[in-house]
XYZ file of C-alpha atoms in Angstrom:
491
model
C 45.317 60.649 104.669
C 42.257 59.446 106.513
C 38.783 60.907 106.136
C 39.018 62.394 109.646
C 42.301 64.122 108.790
C 40.734 65.589 105.644
C 37.791 66.913 107.641
C 40.087 68.544 110.200
C 42.178 70.149 107.451
C 39.031 71.483 105.756
C 37.774 72.937 109.058
C 41.076 74.755 109.562
C 41.073 76.194 106.041
C 37.413 77.259 106.231
C 37.628 78.815 109.681
C 40.893 80.565 108.825
C 39.361 82.041 105.656
C 36.302 83.231 107.586
C 38.448 84.924 110.208
C 40.550 86.700 107.557
C 37.425 87.851 105.701
C 35.772 89.227 108.819
C 38.915 90.980 110.008
C 39.402 92.669 106.630
C 35.766 93.602 106.038
C 34.440 95.499 108.962
C 35.737 93.931 112.154
C 35.755 96.455 114.968
C 37.469 96.446 118.359
C 35.426 94.531 120.913
C 35.160 94.345 124.675
C 37.980 92.193 126.041
C 36.726 88.795 127.174
C 37.893 88.157 130.753
C 39.651 84.867 131.475
C 41.612 83.205 134.248
C 43.464 79.957 135.025
C 43.863 78.888 138.666
C 45.470 75.887 140.327
C 42.818 74.445 142.659
C 45.252 73.028 145.225
C 47.388 76.143 145.688
C 45.037 78.926 144.639
C 47.810 80.310 142.429
C 46.749 82.228 139.317
C 48.601 80.776 136.316
C 47.242 83.311 133.820
C 44.608 86.034 133.776
C 43.212 88.683 131.471
C 40.805 91.325 132.805
C 39.966 88.879 135.599
C 38.555 91.596 137.855
C 36.316 93.195 135.213
C 32.629 93.247 136.175
C 30.543 90.801 134.126
C 27.047 89.346 133.960
C 27.305 85.737 135.195
C 24.325 84.259 133.287
C 23.830 80.600 134.273
C 27.199 80.312 136.012
C 25.097 81.864 138.795
C 23.830 78.335 139.422
C 27.198 77.378 140.902
C 26.471 79.822 143.734
C 22.974 78.337 144.026
C 24.542 74.889 144.438
C 27.011 76.209 147.023
C 24.258 77.704 149.201
C 22.138 74.543 148.892
C 25.013 72.226 149.837
C 25.910 74.515 152.730
C 22.315 74.184 153.986
C 22.584 70.381 153.738
C 25.818 70.401 155.707
C 24.198 72.617 158.347
C 21.400 70.061 158.758
C 18.593 72.333 157.565
C 17.554 69.767 154.947
C 18.866 66.624 153.262
C 19.413 65.574 149.682
C 16.189 63.557 149.972
C 14.101 66.546 151.101
C 11.285 67.139 148.584
C 11.065 70.661 147.152
C 7.689 71.937 145.949
C 7.485 73.837 142.665
C 5.719 77.168 143.241
C 3.686 79.233 140.765
C 6.562 81.720 140.658
C 9.043 78.982 139.768
C 6.707 77.608 137.103
C 6.578 81.021 135.402
C 10.343 81.224 134.855
C 11.663 81.679 131.316
C 13.509 78.790 129.606
C 15.659 76.864 129.954
C 13.266 74.997 132.260
C 11.861 71.620 133.205
C 8.314 72.933 132.922
C 6.847 71.242 135.999
C 3.411 72.366 137.162
C 2.973 74.146 140.522
C 2.707 71.616 143.322
C 5.128 69.136 141.731
C 7.635 67.725 144.217
C 11.249 66.949 143.364
C 14.018 65.955 145.759
C 16.969 68.280 146.279
C 19.238 65.576 144.843
C 17.280 65.391 141.585
C 16.856 69.165 141.483
C 20.615 69.755 141.660
C 21.200 67.379 138.746
C 18.523 69.157 136.688
C 20.162 72.461 137.582
C 23.659 71.421 136.508
C 22.747 69.495 133.344
C 19.565 71.123 132.026
C 20.397 74.537 133.519
C 16.724 74.744 134.480
C 15.688 78.220 135.636
C 12.462 77.009 137.241
C 14.395 74.459 139.279
C 16.817 77.157 140.450
C 13.864 79.060 141.919
C 12.446 75.846 143.409
C 15.773 75.196 145.154
C 15.961 78.796 146.365
C 12.456 78.715 147.817
C 12.987 75.279 149.355
C 16.233 76.263 151.056
C 15.467 79.826 152.163
C 11.711 80.320 151.739
C 11.786 82.874 148.916
C 13.987 84.047 146.066
C 14.823 87.260 147.911
C 15.793 85.445 151.111
C 17.934 83.043 149.093
C 19.647 85.965 147.330
C 20.560 87.298 150.775
C 22.053 83.887 151.593
C 23.949 83.935 148.285
C 25.448 87.323 149.089
C 26.435 86.249 152.612
C 28.120 83.113 151.277
C 29.786 85.118 148.522
C 31.216 87.576 151.038
C 32.483 84.756 153.263
C 34.415 83.344 150.295
C 36.047 86.701 149.547
C 34.059 87.260 146.346
C 34.132 91.036 146.694
C 33.005 91.795 143.136
C 29.801 89.755 143.137
C 26.230 90.799 143.803
C 23.327 88.331 143.528
C 19.599 89.010 143.169
C 18.340 85.730 141.658
C 19.375 82.049 141.724
C 19.351 81.331 137.975
C 21.220 84.145 136.216
C 18.323 85.466 134.151
C 19.199 89.017 133.036
C 19.262 91.621 135.800
C 21.599 94.618 135.612
C 22.213 94.392 139.369
C 23.595 90.837 139.241
C 27.317 90.959 138.467
C 30.485 89.018 139.181
C 34.007 88.624 137.725
C 36.293 85.890 136.441
C 38.242 86.142 139.698
C 35.141 85.663 141.841
C 33.835 82.759 139.755
C 37.218 81.035 140.041
C 37.049 81.481 143.821
C 33.553 79.973 143.810
C 34.543 76.997 141.668
C 37.555 76.310 143.871
C 35.391 76.538 147.019
C 32.897 74.012 145.641
C 35.662 71.463 145.075
C 37.510 72.100 148.338
C 34.504 72.569 150.664
C 32.288 69.859 149.152
C 34.599 67.266 147.545
C 32.000 64.539 148.123
C 29.747 66.238 145.556
C 32.355 66.743 142.817
C 30.538 64.299 140.526
C 27.571 66.675 140.420
C 29.528 68.914 138.019
C 30.634 66.113 135.687
C 27.361 64.517 134.545
C 27.465 64.066 130.771
C 23.699 63.669 130.331
C 20.531 63.157 132.339
C 17.366 61.238 131.518
C 13.844 62.208 132.584
C 11.349 59.646 131.383
C 12.229 59.050 127.721
C 13.927 62.413 127.270
C 17.734 62.584 127.362
C 19.333 65.976 127.977
C 23.076 66.449 127.288
C 25.253 68.702 129.396
C 25.922 72.083 127.756
C 29.599 71.925 128.776
C 31.388 71.316 125.467
C 34.618 70.259 127.192
C 33.257 67.142 128.884
C 34.068 64.149 126.705
C 36.096 66.230 124.256
C 39.104 67.565 126.158
C 41.293 65.032 128.018
C 40.883 65.486 131.756
C 37.851 67.808 131.610
C 35.718 66.968 134.633
C 32.998 69.523 135.095
C 31.555 72.851 136.274
C 28.994 75.083 134.511
C 28.300 77.082 131.355
C 26.145 80.182 131.008
C 24.683 82.328 128.266
C 22.568 85.439 127.853
C 22.858 88.062 125.142
C 24.133 90.732 127.586
C 26.718 88.329 129.075
C 27.847 86.357 126.043
C 28.909 82.731 126.391
C 30.503 82.044 129.786
C 32.016 78.953 131.365
C 33.639 77.919 134.623
C 35.461 74.708 133.689
C 37.548 72.138 135.520
C 40.157 69.645 134.299
C 42.589 67.258 135.998
C 45.815 65.870 134.517
C 48.786 64.160 136.095
C 47.613 64.986 139.596
C 47.058 68.681 138.831
C 43.571 70.168 139.063
C 42.927 73.452 137.235
C 39.906 75.715 136.866
C 39.496 77.956 133.824
C 37.020 80.827 133.559
C 36.032 82.303 130.179
C 33.524 85.164 129.985
C 31.917 86.925 127.034
C 32.730 84.540 124.194
C 30.652 85.241 121.050
C 29.615 81.594 120.419
C 29.493 78.284 122.273
C 32.267 76.833 120.098
C 34.428 79.917 120.661
C 33.873 79.524 124.410
C 34.981 75.884 124.339
C 37.970 76.586 122.084
C 39.166 79.392 124.363
C 38.885 77.134 127.413
C 40.841 74.391 125.610
C 43.668 76.820 124.804
C 43.758 78.078 128.394
C 43.806 74.584 129.886
C 46.656 73.574 127.616
C 48.583 76.688 128.638
C 47.839 76.030 132.296
C 49.037 72.437 132.274
C 52.303 73.615 130.707
C 52.781 76.270 133.425
C 54.368 75.045 136.641
C 53.475 77.900 138.994
C 51.827 81.290 139.223
C 52.974 84.712 140.334
C 50.000 85.654 142.473
C 47.006 84.200 144.288
C 43.300 84.659 143.653
C 42.872 86.505 146.931
C 45.637 88.989 146.128
C 44.236 90.078 142.759
C 43.156 93.709 142.964
C 39.371 93.546 143.274
C 37.153 96.630 143.631
C 33.522 96.225 144.617
C 30.716 95.387 142.162
C 30.443 97.815 139.245
C 28.308 98.029 136.107
C 28.954 95.235 133.604
C 29.173 95.720 129.817
C 26.148 94.716 127.742
C 27.209 92.496 124.822
C 23.841 91.976 123.152
C 24.767 93.987 120.048
C 27.873 91.963 119.223
C 26.735 88.567 120.511
C 23.112 88.372 119.405
C 22.833 90.971 116.640
C 26.201 91.197 114.887
C 28.499 88.470 116.087
C 30.391 87.726 112.863
C 33.160 90.276 113.413
C 33.246 89.610 117.148
C 33.692 85.897 116.512
C 36.531 86.498 114.056
C 38.415 88.729 116.461
C 37.859 86.405 119.404
C 38.930 83.295 117.505
C 41.999 84.901 115.947
C 43.910 84.599 119.216
C 43.090 80.928 119.806
C 42.691 79.398 116.331
C 46.362 78.697 115.683
C 47.231 77.471 119.172
C 48.089 73.739 118.968
C 46.682 71.483 121.678
C 48.977 69.000 123.429
C 46.775 65.892 123.494
C 49.475 63.221 123.297
C 51.430 60.990 125.624
C 53.366 63.951 127.041
C 50.281 64.957 129.015
C 49.986 61.582 130.702
C 46.304 61.476 129.738
C 44.819 58.799 127.435
C 43.602 60.127 124.104
C 39.962 59.910 123.081
C 39.097 57.258 120.533
C 38.152 60.070 118.146
C 41.743 61.286 117.901
C 43.772 58.188 118.796
C 46.030 56.180 116.521
C 49.143 56.497 114.429
C 49.512 59.567 112.290
C 47.269 61.614 114.572
C 47.112 65.243 113.358
C 47.936 68.169 115.597
C 44.645 69.655 116.731
C 43.755 73.290 117.280
C 41.387 74.381 120.063
C 38.604 74.735 117.498
C 39.235 71.171 116.289
C 38.692 69.966 119.848
C 35.567 72.103 120.274
C 34.088 70.578 117.107
C 34.819 66.942 117.975
C 31.734 64.698 117.992
C 30.144 64.473 121.409
C 30.678 60.984 122.836
C 27.811 58.918 124.169
C 27.205 59.281 127.904
C 25.262 56.897 130.095
C 22.593 59.321 131.333
C 21.895 59.844 135.015
C 18.243 59.112 135.778
C 16.152 61.840 137.412
C 12.507 61.834 138.425
C 9.853 63.767 140.298
C 8.243 62.677 143.551
C 9.562 61.804 146.982
C 12.405 59.426 147.726
C 11.261 55.944 148.689
C 10.498 55.768 152.400
C 10.833 59.511 153.008
C 8.525 60.759 155.774
C 9.982 64.185 156.564
C 8.750 67.685 155.698
C 8.391 69.196 152.233
C 10.447 72.342 151.571
C 8.417 75.082 149.931
C 7.867 78.837 149.907
C 7.502 80.272 153.394
C 8.170 83.377 155.454
C 11.872 84.128 156.085
C 13.041 82.300 159.181
C 10.206 79.776 159.136
C 11.272 76.140 159.495
C 11.080 73.850 156.484
C 7.632 72.318 156.210
C 5.754 75.427 157.272
C 4.573 78.575 155.520
C 2.726 79.560 152.352
C 3.312 81.477 149.145
C 1.445 84.464 150.561
C 3.694 84.567 153.625
C 6.851 84.140 151.566
C 6.143 87.055 149.249
C 3.919 89.228 151.425
C 6.300 92.185 151.125
C 7.215 91.697 147.472
C 5.522 92.712 144.257
C 5.176 89.085 143.201
C 1.753 87.517 142.714
C 1.961 83.987 144.155
C -1.419 82.823 142.862
C -1.247 80.317 139.998
C -2.346 81.519 136.594
C -5.493 80.133 134.979
C -4.867 76.765 133.352
C -4.555 77.348 129.591
C -6.591 75.433 127.079
C -4.913 72.642 125.133
C -4.781 74.832 122.027
C -3.072 77.660 123.932
C -0.655 75.203 125.527
C 0.415 73.844 122.148
C 0.813 77.347 120.731
C 2.844 78.429 123.736
C 5.282 75.590 123.226
C 5.982 76.517 119.616
C 9.490 77.989 119.258
C 9.477 81.779 119.359
C 11.700 84.065 117.266
C 15.049 84.961 118.783
C 15.257 88.247 120.613
C 18.294 89.582 122.474
C 16.099 90.328 125.481
C 14.924 86.728 125.935
C 17.852 84.566 124.823
C 19.302 82.489 127.683
C 21.360 79.337 128.137
C 19.689 76.533 126.166
C 16.703 78.701 125.217
C 15.094 78.428 121.797
C 16.225 81.974 121.021
C 19.915 81.347 121.601
C 22.267 82.025 118.634
C 23.547 78.845 117.012
C 26.005 77.749 114.405
C 24.406 77.750 110.925
C 22.395 74.509 110.529
C 22.641 72.200 107.546
C 19.648 71.528 105.294
C 19.343 68.035 106.761
C 19.364 69.316 110.340
C 16.735 71.922 109.495
C 14.519 69.175 108.067
C 15.018 67.079 111.207
C 14.332 70.081 113.444
C 11.056 70.825 111.622
C 10.033 67.197 111.995
C 10.857 67.266 115.706
C 8.967 70.531 116.205
C 5.883 69.098 114.467
C 5.972 66.038 116.682
C 6.503 68.004 119.898
C 3.658 70.406 119.118
C 1.264 67.460 119.187
C 2.408 66.323 122.608
C 1.285 68.041 125.819
C 4.019 67.207 128.293
C 5.139 68.071 131.780
C 8.564 69.046 130.553
C 9.227 72.046 128.296
C 12.520 71.317 126.593
C 14.634 73.741 124.643
C 17.575 73.550 122.269
C 21.169 72.875 123.201
C 23.795 75.534 122.481
C 26.722 73.311 121.529
C 25.906 71.976 118.060
C 22.957 71.803 115.722
C 23.102 68.012 115.637
C 22.517 67.912 119.398
C 19.345 69.985 119.214
C 17.317 66.928 118.270
C 17.821 65.468 121.735
C 15.795 68.346 123.137
C 12.424 67.706 121.471
C 9.539 67.264 123.900
C 8.545 63.756 124.918
C 6.039 62.384 127.369
C 7.969 61.981 130.634
C 7.653 58.879 132.762
C 9.266 59.089 136.203
C 12.212 56.727 136.395
C 12.425 54.350 139.324
C 16.203 54.380 139.529
C 17.675 57.088 141.754
C 20.563 59.263 140.540
C 23.990 58.060 141.599
C 25.051 60.832 143.930
C 26.264 60.743 147.530
C 23.779 59.753 150.209
C 21.742 62.549 151.691
C 22.891 63.005 155.261
C 22.914 66.481 156.815
C 26.722 66.245 156.962
C 26.971 65.998 153.181
C 26.914 62.255 152.620
C 29.583 59.817 151.495
C 31.863 60.217 148.561
């Protein structure tokens, strides 16, 4: 028996014992976690559970932000090279964020990469203001696009998914959105499958725990807030079949990934569905459940109950799938893996996509920024954009260096502030060595005033070290995405 086999066996025994303990000692019934599997080509639903239940989208909201932005590019309102200006309102967003100062310019192409990989809330607002003039105007555009796609259960009020009781969706609607992104904008499919990005010396991994771990996984977006739980819209392709899986309300990041693995495996073994996405019964937006008590305050029992249904599901990762195995699990005598085994596989190394601030070389067009609704790109001011809103557009006083350092020190976790990739997000229990490394990284970052405020990843403690602050230096190389023509560019 190899060392890897022994580790996998230990993980199964430990996780199984934990689940049994939690179920016996105090586990209580929990809110069902909605899920859905859809075939992208046909739109047929292969499996669903509570797919029309109202839910908080968290950062999966950013898929709708991308859709509206790409639609604006296709309409010729701006290009992928159009610079977007960071506003004071964007700069004040809660983490996860890039932390750029007001007045910083970043191209739409770079902004979309930062949005999908870093899940940057400040960049979501920057995109919204650049495309539509203000957050509120962009939310109107989101709702119009949502309605045109048949997403009858969704209501949008912000572009980043930060907690707002009015912003709701469903697994059905998110599956419709994911399918629309692939079918309406196939030339931008690579945007959802970037394993890591690099800004200056800082490398940020994608929060999607499926990429690089599950054979055929090729993108989409995760999301997390305490009220929503851990969400994901995930995509995978095998043997010519392209599936999208939606998981909402998982109690941990690993549970989210394991559930998606089990659903993908089920989907690829199912030849056809009984109904279509459009035909699922879908009432209008309703109130969504608030999961903060079981996700951020008492998630032990919730995790045990959630994992009980997926822990013993074997994953078909062999030749029968027609997909090459990862090096981590290849070779003779390969053990059968459970979904949790896959979720806990080491993250492979990705060649990061370079991103930077500033205008594209040779660009001479207008800069997209906050402006009055209906104003053309390149015109308008913050005051005009938010004249009728209770939002102060003026920049705050520049803090002293001491205050800046203090502000960047990690704050205690609170259910009200925890978001995707934020420092307050619940994590798996860290080892003593990782705690020592984290303290060392925090000490180093507190001594460095940077333009980027990084926060911790939600996938594994060992990955948190990639998120310490470093002094950014704009990279000269441009990200490898399609060219930025108004029609959407080349594939």
